[in-house]
Short mmCIF file of C-alpha atoms and ligand atoms in Angstrom, two decimals:
data_model
loop_
_atom_site.label_atom_id
_atom_site.label_comp_id
_atom_site.label_asym_id
_atom_site.label_seq_id
_atom_site.Cartn_x
_atom_site.Cartn_y
_atom_site.Cartn_z
CA UNK A 1 -0.17 -0.06 0.43
CA UNK A 2 1.52 2.97 -1.38
CA UNK A 3 1.03 6.57 -2.88
CA UNK A 4 -1.20 9.04 -1.31
CA UNK A 5 -4.23 6.59 -0.83
CA UNK A 6 -2.39 4.93 2.18
CA UNK A 7 -1.48 8.56 3.61
CA UNK A 8 -4.89 8.92 3.72
CA UNK A 9 -5.64 5.30 5.05
CA UNK A 10 -2.97 6.16 7.79
CA UNK A 11 -5.69 9.12 9.21
CA UNK A 12 -8.15 6.97 9.44
CA UNK A 13 -7.00 4.96 11.76
CA UNK A 14 -9.55 2.18 11.76
CA UNK A 15 -11.62 0.52 7.99
CA UNK A 16 -13.06 -2.39 7.74
CA UNK A 17 -14.31 -3.32 3.77
CA UNK A 18 -16.80 -5.21 3.23
CA UNK A 19 -15.60 -7.80 5.21
CA UNK A 20 -17.24 -11.35 5.25
CA UNK A 21 -16.93 -14.74 7.82
CA UNK A 22 -19.42 -17.38 7.78
CA UNK A 23 -19.60 -20.10 10.72
CA UNK A 24 -20.38 -23.08 9.16
CA UNK A 25 -24.26 -21.61 7.94
CA UNK A 26 -23.70 -18.82 9.45
CA UNK A 27 -22.75 -15.48 8.48
CA UNK A 28 -21.35 -13.71 11.00
CA UNK A 29 -19.32 -10.70 9.13
CA UNK A 30 -21.93 -10.26 5.44
CA UNK A 31 -20.42 -7.88 3.40
CA UNK A 32 -19.99 -5.65 7.03
CA UNK A 33 -17.94 -1.42 5.78
CA UNK A 34 -17.10 1.69 7.95
CA UNK A 35 -14.69 3.74 9.26
CA UNK A 36 -13.68 4.93 12.80
CA UNK A 37 -12.59 8.26 13.04
CA UNK A 38 -9.96 9.96 15.67
CA UNK A 39 -10.68 12.34 18.49
CA UNK A 40 -13.61 10.11 18.98
CA UNK A 41 -15.96 7.85 21.20
CA UNK A 42 -17.33 5.25 18.19
CA UNK A 43 -19.93 3.53 19.97
CA UNK A 44 -20.34 -0.11 17.93
CA UNK A 45 -23.92 -1.64 18.52
CA UNK A 46 -26.05 -4.32 17.19
CA UNK A 47 -28.66 -7.17 19.12
CA UNK A 48 -26.83 -10.32 19.86
CA UNK A 49 -24.91 -12.76 17.45
CA UNK A 50 -24.64 -9.45 15.11
CA UNK A 51 -21.13 -9.42 14.93
CA UNK A 52 -19.56 -7.35 17.14
CA UNK A 53 -16.98 -9.37 18.77
CA UNK A 54 -16.40 -11.22 15.65
CA UNK A 55 -15.38 -7.48 13.85
CA UNK A 56 -13.00 -7.63 16.46
CA UNK A 57 -11.18 -10.58 16.51
CA UNK A 58 -10.67 -9.74 12.95
CA UNK A 59 -9.21 -6.35 13.36
CA UNK A 60 -6.77 -7.72 16.08
CA UNK A 61 -6.28 -11.10 13.60
CA UNK A 62 -8.04 -13.24 16.20
CA UNK A 63 -9.80 -14.62 13.65
CA UNK A 64 -9.46 -14.24 9.43
CA UNK A 65 -12.11 -13.31 7.48
CA UNK A 66 -13.01 -14.88 4.24
CA UNK A 67 -13.08 -11.76 2.40
CA UNK A 68 -12.20 -8.22 2.78
CA UNK A 69 -9.86 -6.00 4.89
CA UNK A 70 -9.80 -4.95 8.67
CA UNK A 71 -7.13 -2.26 8.60
CA UNK A 72 -5.38 -0.58 11.80
CA UNK A 73 -3.58 2.09 10.12
CA UNK A 74 -3.11 1.34 6.79
CA UNK A 75 -2.23 -2.14 7.41
CA UNK A 76 -3.88 -5.73 8.81
CA UNK A 77 -2.83 -6.72 11.68
CA UNK A 78 -0.23 -8.96 10.69
CA UNK A 79 1.62 -6.48 9.24
CA UNK A 80 2.19 -4.03 12.22
CA UNK A 81 5.23 -3.95 13.15
CA UNK A 82 4.82 -3.45 16.52
CA UNK A 83 0.95 -4.11 17.65
CA UNK A 84 0.76 -3.39 21.19
CA UNK A 85 2.35 0.82 19.98
CA UNK A 86 -0.70 0.89 17.46
CA UNK A 87 -3.83 -1.22 18.75
CA UNK A 88 -4.34 -1.85 22.28
CA UNK A 89 -7.38 -4.36 23.34
CA UNK A 90 -10.29 -5.19 26.08
CA UNK A 91 -11.97 -8.45 24.64
CA UNK A 92 -12.07 -10.73 27.29
CA UNK A 93 -11.91 -9.61 31.38
CA UNK A 94 -11.37 -13.10 32.64
CA UNK A 95 -7.78 -13.33 30.20
CA UNK A 96 -4.34 -13.74 32.48
CA UNK A 97 -2.89 -16.13 35.06
CA UNK A 98 -5.23 -16.37 38.74
CA UNK A 99 -1.51 -16.61 40.44
CA UNK A 100 0.40 -13.79 38.94
CA UNK A 101 -0.35 -10.46 40.71
CA UNK A 102 -1.27 -7.43 38.92
CA UNK A 103 1.98 -5.76 38.72
CA UNK A 104 3.45 -9.35 36.94
CA UNK A 105 1.06 -9.85 34.85
CA UNK A 106 1.52 -6.43 33.39
CA UNK A 107 5.36 -6.23 33.12
CA UNK A 108 5.74 -9.56 31.56
CA UNK A 109 3.44 -8.61 28.27
CA UNK A 110 5.67 -4.53 28.41
CA UNK A 111 8.53 -7.26 28.52
CA UNK A 112 7.53 -8.67 25.06
CA UNK A 113 7.08 -5.20 23.84
CA UNK A 114 10.48 -3.37 25.44
CA UNK A 115 8.42 -1.14 27.53
CA UNK A 116 9.68 -0.90 31.28
CA UNK A 117 8.13 -0.96 35.07
CA UNK A 118 7.91 3.08 34.56
CA UNK A 119 5.43 2.41 32.41
CA UNK A 120 3.33 0.40 34.62
CA UNK A 121 3.55 1.74 37.49
CA UNK A 122 2.49 5.28 36.22
CA UNK A 123 -0.34 2.54 34.64
CA UNK A 124 -1.31 0.64 37.96
CA UNK A 125 -2.25 4.61 39.06
CA UNK A 126 -4.10 5.94 35.79
CA UNK A 127 -6.94 2.31 35.73
CA UNK A 128 -6.70 2.71 40.12
CA UNK A 129 -4.77 -0.67 40.90
CA UNK A 130 -2.50 0.91 42.65
CA UNK A 131 -2.88 -0.14 46.39
CA UNK A 132 -3.31 -3.83 45.10
CA UNK A 133 -0.25 -3.95 42.47
CA UNK A 134 1.03 -6.99 44.38
CA UNK A 135 -2.79 -8.73 44.94
CA UNK A 136 -3.10 -12.12 42.63
CA UNK A 137 -5.21 -11.84 40.13
CA UNK A 138 -7.32 -14.43 41.19
CA UNK A 139 -8.77 -12.65 43.84
CA UNK A 140 -9.83 -9.95 41.36
CA UNK A 141 -13.04 -8.23 41.04
CA UNK A 142 -14.75 -8.70 37.95
CA UNK A 143 -14.57 -4.85 37.88
CA UNK A 144 -10.78 -5.16 38.48
CA UNK A 145 -10.28 -7.18 36.05
CA UNK A 146 -11.62 -4.64 33.40
CA UNK A 147 -9.44 -2.59 34.94
CA UNK A 148 -6.16 -4.31 34.86
CA UNK A 149 -7.28 -5.18 31.10
CA UNK A 150 -7.43 -1.71 30.39
CA UNK A 151 -4.43 -1.57 32.42
CA UNK A 152 -2.54 -4.03 29.33
CA UNK A 153 -4.46 -2.35 26.24
CA UNK A 154 -3.16 1.18 27.42
CA UNK A 155 0.95 -0.46 27.68
CA UNK A 156 1.87 0.68 24.29
CA UNK A 157 0.33 3.47 24.32
CA UNK A 158 -2.02 3.18 21.34
CA UNK A 159 -3.00 5.26 19.08
CA UNK A 160 -5.95 2.89 18.58
CA UNK A 161 -8.15 0.91 21.27
CA UNK A 162 -10.92 -1.88 20.90
CA UNK A 163 -13.16 -2.14 23.74
CA UNK A 164 -15.26 -5.53 23.50
CA UNK A 165 -18.25 -4.81 26.15
CA UNK A 166 -16.01 -3.03 28.55
CA UNK A 167 -19.21 -2.21 31.43
CA UNK A 168 -20.64 -5.71 31.02
CA UNK A 169 -21.11 -6.67 35.12
CA UNK A 170 -19.65 -3.79 36.40
CA UNK A 171 -21.47 -1.87 38.99
CA UNK A 172 -21.95 2.35 38.18
CA UNK A 173 -19.24 3.23 39.88
CA UNK A 174 -16.79 1.60 37.26
CA UNK A 175 -19.33 2.17 35.01
CA UNK A 176 -19.05 5.55 35.20
CA UNK A 177 -15.14 5.07 35.22
CA UNK A 178 -14.74 3.37 32.37
CA UNK A 179 -16.76 5.98 30.67
CA UNK A 180 -15.00 9.13 32.26
CA UNK A 181 -11.43 6.67 31.13
CA UNK A 182 -12.79 6.75 27.18
CA UNK A 183 -14.34 9.98 27.28
CA UNK A 184 -10.31 11.40 28.51
CA UNK A 185 -8.62 8.28 26.01
CA UNK A 186 -10.57 9.88 22.73
CA UNK A 187 -9.85 13.62 24.02
CA UNK A 188 -6.61 12.57 24.03
CA UNK A 189 -6.63 12.10 19.88
CA UNK A 190 -6.87 8.55 19.97
CA UNK A 191 -9.65 6.11 18.00
CA UNK A 192 -12.03 4.33 20.53
CA UNK A 193 -13.81 1.61 19.42
CA UNK A 194 -15.94 0.34 22.01
CA UNK A 195 -18.82 -2.40 21.41
CA UNK A 196 -22.06 -3.54 23.18
CA UNK A 197 -26.01 -3.87 22.81
CA UNK A 198 -27.29 -1.14 25.38
CA UNK A 199 -27.95 1.57 23.42
CA UNK A 200 -28.34 4.03 26.33
CA UNK A 201 -25.18 3.00 27.95
CA UNK A 202 -23.83 4.63 24.80
CA UNK A 203 -26.06 7.17 24.83
CA UNK A 204 -23.75 8.81 27.23
CA UNK A 205 -20.73 7.89 25.63
CA UNK A 206 -20.23 7.96 21.88
CA UNK A 207 -19.80 10.46 19.86
CA UNK A 208 -20.65 8.08 17.25
CA UNK A 209 -22.44 5.45 17.01
CA UNK A 210 -22.06 2.67 13.62
CA UNK A 211 -24.85 -0.19 13.83
CA UNK A 212 -24.81 -3.56 12.83
CA UNK A 213 -27.42 -6.80 12.30
CA UNK A 214 -26.88 -10.28 10.81
CA UNK A 215 -23.31 -8.78 9.71
CA UNK A 216 -24.11 -5.83 7.73
CA UNK A 217 -24.35 -2.32 8.60
CA UNK A 218 -27.42 -0.26 9.90
CA UNK A 219 -26.06 3.22 10.78
CA UNK A 220 -22.51 4.82 10.67
CA UNK A 221 -24.22 8.00 12.53
CA UNK A 222 -23.20 10.85 14.77
CA UNK A 223 -25.94 10.82 17.96
CA UNK A 224 -26.91 14.30 16.73
CA UNK A 225 -27.84 12.81 13.04
CA UNK A 226 -29.49 10.40 14.79
CA UNK A 227 -31.85 12.25 17.04
CA UNK A 228 -32.68 14.36 14.45
CA UNK A 229 -33.41 11.22 12.32
CA UNK A 230 -35.59 9.77 14.56
CA UNK A 231 -37.94 13.40 15.43
CA UNK A 232 -41.42 13.26 16.15
CA UNK A 233 -42.49 15.89 15.15
CA UNK A 234 -43.31 18.93 17.15
CA UNK A 235 -46.42 19.49 20.27
CA UNK A 236 -48.07 22.86 19.48
CA UNK A 237 -50.07 24.76 23.01
CA UNK A 238 -52.17 27.92 22.35
CA UNK A 239 -55.29 28.79 23.00
CA UNK A 240 -56.00 29.48 19.43
CA UNK A 241 -55.88 25.96 18.30
CA UNK A 242 -58.10 25.48 15.16
CA UNK A 243 -57.06 29.00 13.70
CA UNK A 244 -52.77 27.57 14.40
CA UNK A 245 -54.03 24.18 12.75
CA UNK A 246 -55.51 25.99 9.80
CA UNK A 247 -52.63 28.29 9.08
CA UNK A 248 -49.93 25.80 9.16
CA UNK A 249 -52.15 22.93 7.15
CA UNK A 250 -52.30 25.28 4.45
CA UNK A 251 -48.52 25.81 4.57
CA UNK A 252 -48.67 21.85 3.67
CA UNK A 253 -48.04 20.73 7.39
CA UNK A 254 -50.11 17.74 8.51
CA UNK A 255 -51.76 18.95 12.54
CA UNK A 256 -53.25 16.63 14.30
CA UNK A 257 -55.00 16.80 18.03
CA UNK A 258 -52.86 15.31 20.44
CA UNK A 259 -52.96 15.65 23.71
CA UNK A 260 -54.22 19.23 25.05
CA UNK A 261 -52.88 19.96 22.13
CA UNK A 262 -51.55 19.88 18.43
CA UNK A 263 -48.87 17.82 17.03
CA UNK A 264 -47.20 18.97 13.60
CA UNK A 265 -45.32 16.77 11.14
CA UNK A 266 -43.54 18.90 8.10
CA UNK A 267 -43.11 21.84 10.00
CA UNK A 268 -40.43 23.07 12.12
CA UNK A 269 -40.66 24.36 15.79
CA UNK A 270 -38.87 28.11 14.08
CA UNK A 271 -41.62 27.65 11.29
CA UNK A 272 -44.78 27.64 13.40
CA UNK A 273 -43.41 30.31 15.38
CA UNK A 274 -42.66 32.48 13.28
CA UNK A 275 -46.36 31.33 11.32
CA UNK A 276 -48.02 32.36 14.73
CA UNK A 277 -46.46 35.83 15.41
CA UNK A 278 -47.27 36.91 12.21
CA UNK A 279 -50.91 35.95 12.63
CA UNK A 280 -50.75 37.49 16.68
CA UNK A 281 -51.45 33.48 17.92
CA UNK A 282 -49.69 33.51 21.22
CA UNK A 283 -48.07 29.85 21.90
CA UNK A 284 -48.01 28.22 25.57
CA UNK A 285 -45.78 25.42 24.55
CA UNK A 286 -43.43 24.76 21.53
CA UNK A 287 -41.52 21.70 21.96
CA UNK A 288 -39.98 19.55 19.23
CA UNK A 289 -40.45 15.12 20.35
CA UNK A 290 -37.81 13.06 18.99
CA UNK A 291 -37.61 8.99 19.85
CA UNK A 292 -34.60 8.11 22.35
CA UNK A 293 -31.81 6.70 21.83
CA UNK A 294 -33.02 3.30 23.07
CA UNK A 295 -36.42 3.93 20.76
CA UNK A 296 -34.26 4.52 17.70
CA UNK A 297 -31.88 1.20 18.05
CA UNK A 298 -34.86 -0.64 18.65
CA UNK A 299 -36.87 0.64 15.42
CA UNK A 300 -33.15 0.22 12.85
CA UNK A 301 -31.84 -3.39 14.91
CA UNK A 302 -36.30 -5.06 14.97
CA UNK A 303 -35.48 -6.65 11.26
CA UNK A 304 -32.48 -8.01 12.57
CA UNK A 305 -33.60 -9.05 15.69
CA UNK A 306 -36.46 -11.35 14.87
CA UNK A 307 -34.61 -13.24 12.08
CA UNK A 308 -32.19 -13.76 15.11
CA UNK A 309 -35.45 -15.08 17.26
CA UNK A 310 -36.41 -17.12 14.19
CA UNK A 311 -33.07 -18.62 13.71
CA UNK A 312 -32.61 -19.52 17.31
CA UNK A 313 -35.78 -21.28 17.47
CA UNK A 314 -34.89 -23.46 13.80
N1 ATP B 1 -15.98 -19.39 16.56
C1 ATP B 1 -17.33 -19.07 16.58
N2 ATP B 1 -18.05 -20.84 15.84
C2 ATP B 1 -18.92 -20.78 14.95
N3 ATP B 1 -20.01 -19.51 15.48
C3 ATP B 1 -19.59 -17.63 15.84
C4 ATP B 1 -18.53 -18.28 16.43
N4 ATP B 1 -18.21 -16.60 16.51
C5 ATP B 1 -19.58 -15.76 16.47
N5 ATP B 1 -20.23 -16.96 15.47
C6 ATP B 1 -22.04 -16.10 14.98
O1 ATP B 1 -21.16 -15.28 14.55
C7 ATP B 1 -22.19 -14.76 14.80
C8 ATP B 1 -21.89 -13.30 15.20
O2 ATP B 1 -21.40 -13.61 16.41
P1 ATP B 1 -20.63 -12.60 17.28
O3 ATP B 1 -20.01 -12.68 18.79
O4 ATP B 1 -19.33 -11.88 16.73
O5 ATP B 1 -21.55 -11.06 17.50
P2 ATP B 1 -21.96 -10.60 19.05
O6 ATP B 1 -22.56 -8.99 17.59
O7 ATP B 1 -20.18 -10.04 19.33
O8 ATP B 1 -22.16 -10.80 19.98
P3 ATP B 1 -22.90 -10.93 21.53
O9 ATP B 1 -23.44 -9.20 22.01
O10 ATP B 1 -24.08 -11.15 21.69
O11 ATP B 1 -21.38 -10.79 21.98
C9 ATP B 1 -23.25 -15.43 15.67
O12 ATP B 1 -24.63 -15.51 15.18
C10 ATP B 1 -22.47 -15.91 16.92
O13 ATP B 1 -23.13 -17.17 16.80
#
């Protein structure tokens, strides 16, 4: 890979192109393409079995795709010269020798890449494990293991991070901690891709969303765009409802009576306000209604969920 195209690709950090992977009769990935940009937290969302983990495993060289490309900094994982310095991953928090202390676990990993003890000590502090650094991992709670996994992912100070369901099984403190850490890592200019099947969680953390279903791309969008796309019209309360409704209908909007007010589709809150002002109609309330991101997500993925239920029942 040479020339201007290669340079552009390096800037993109994660690129998944037409990725396909079958397990027997199941297409885990079915022509999936998307890119993840630096400086953002990108949520990787999809119902159970939609291919998120498989995609991450292919990106990390842990599974081979049947066709297509999964690139980090413009290269396949196996072509990376110093992988730990380019991409860090949290896949399975149960990994790690139970007999080893947290510090020794990180030191062993660090040595494979010539990373010194000082970085290990710094990371144990960053993830809040400095106080238990000499305790054996076997006695760690799930939350402590997640923190250790994240320290391992950060060892080589990589620009790209892949986190598979990092909040699974964590208490509210742990969830808040991971959320803040992901935001801080993105603010440092890193590319952070984090998988989840909980839209509510991602809505609080992610700037962008890549939504997949049955191994295919359903949406690649910013959180704000998704909210806009799922607007549910404008609810207006006024003492002169019939008059305003007639004026709005004349202007081309669709109007219905609802909840002691009128529901307007096809007109923005600004247009409604100006039209009412021009006619001297007082407005008591003008509220743009959006579906919650959770509802938007349910709508986007409904087909994949139904299909999966059929597959499981078969
Ligand atoms: N090693 C494997 N052998 C056989 N089938 C597999 C294997 N790994 C994944 N699959 C299948 O591939 C599909 C995608 O699974 P994958 O784990 O990638 O989805 P996911 O989106 O990560 O799901 P979840 O949210 O449940 O973790 C599923 O139908 C799954 O059963």
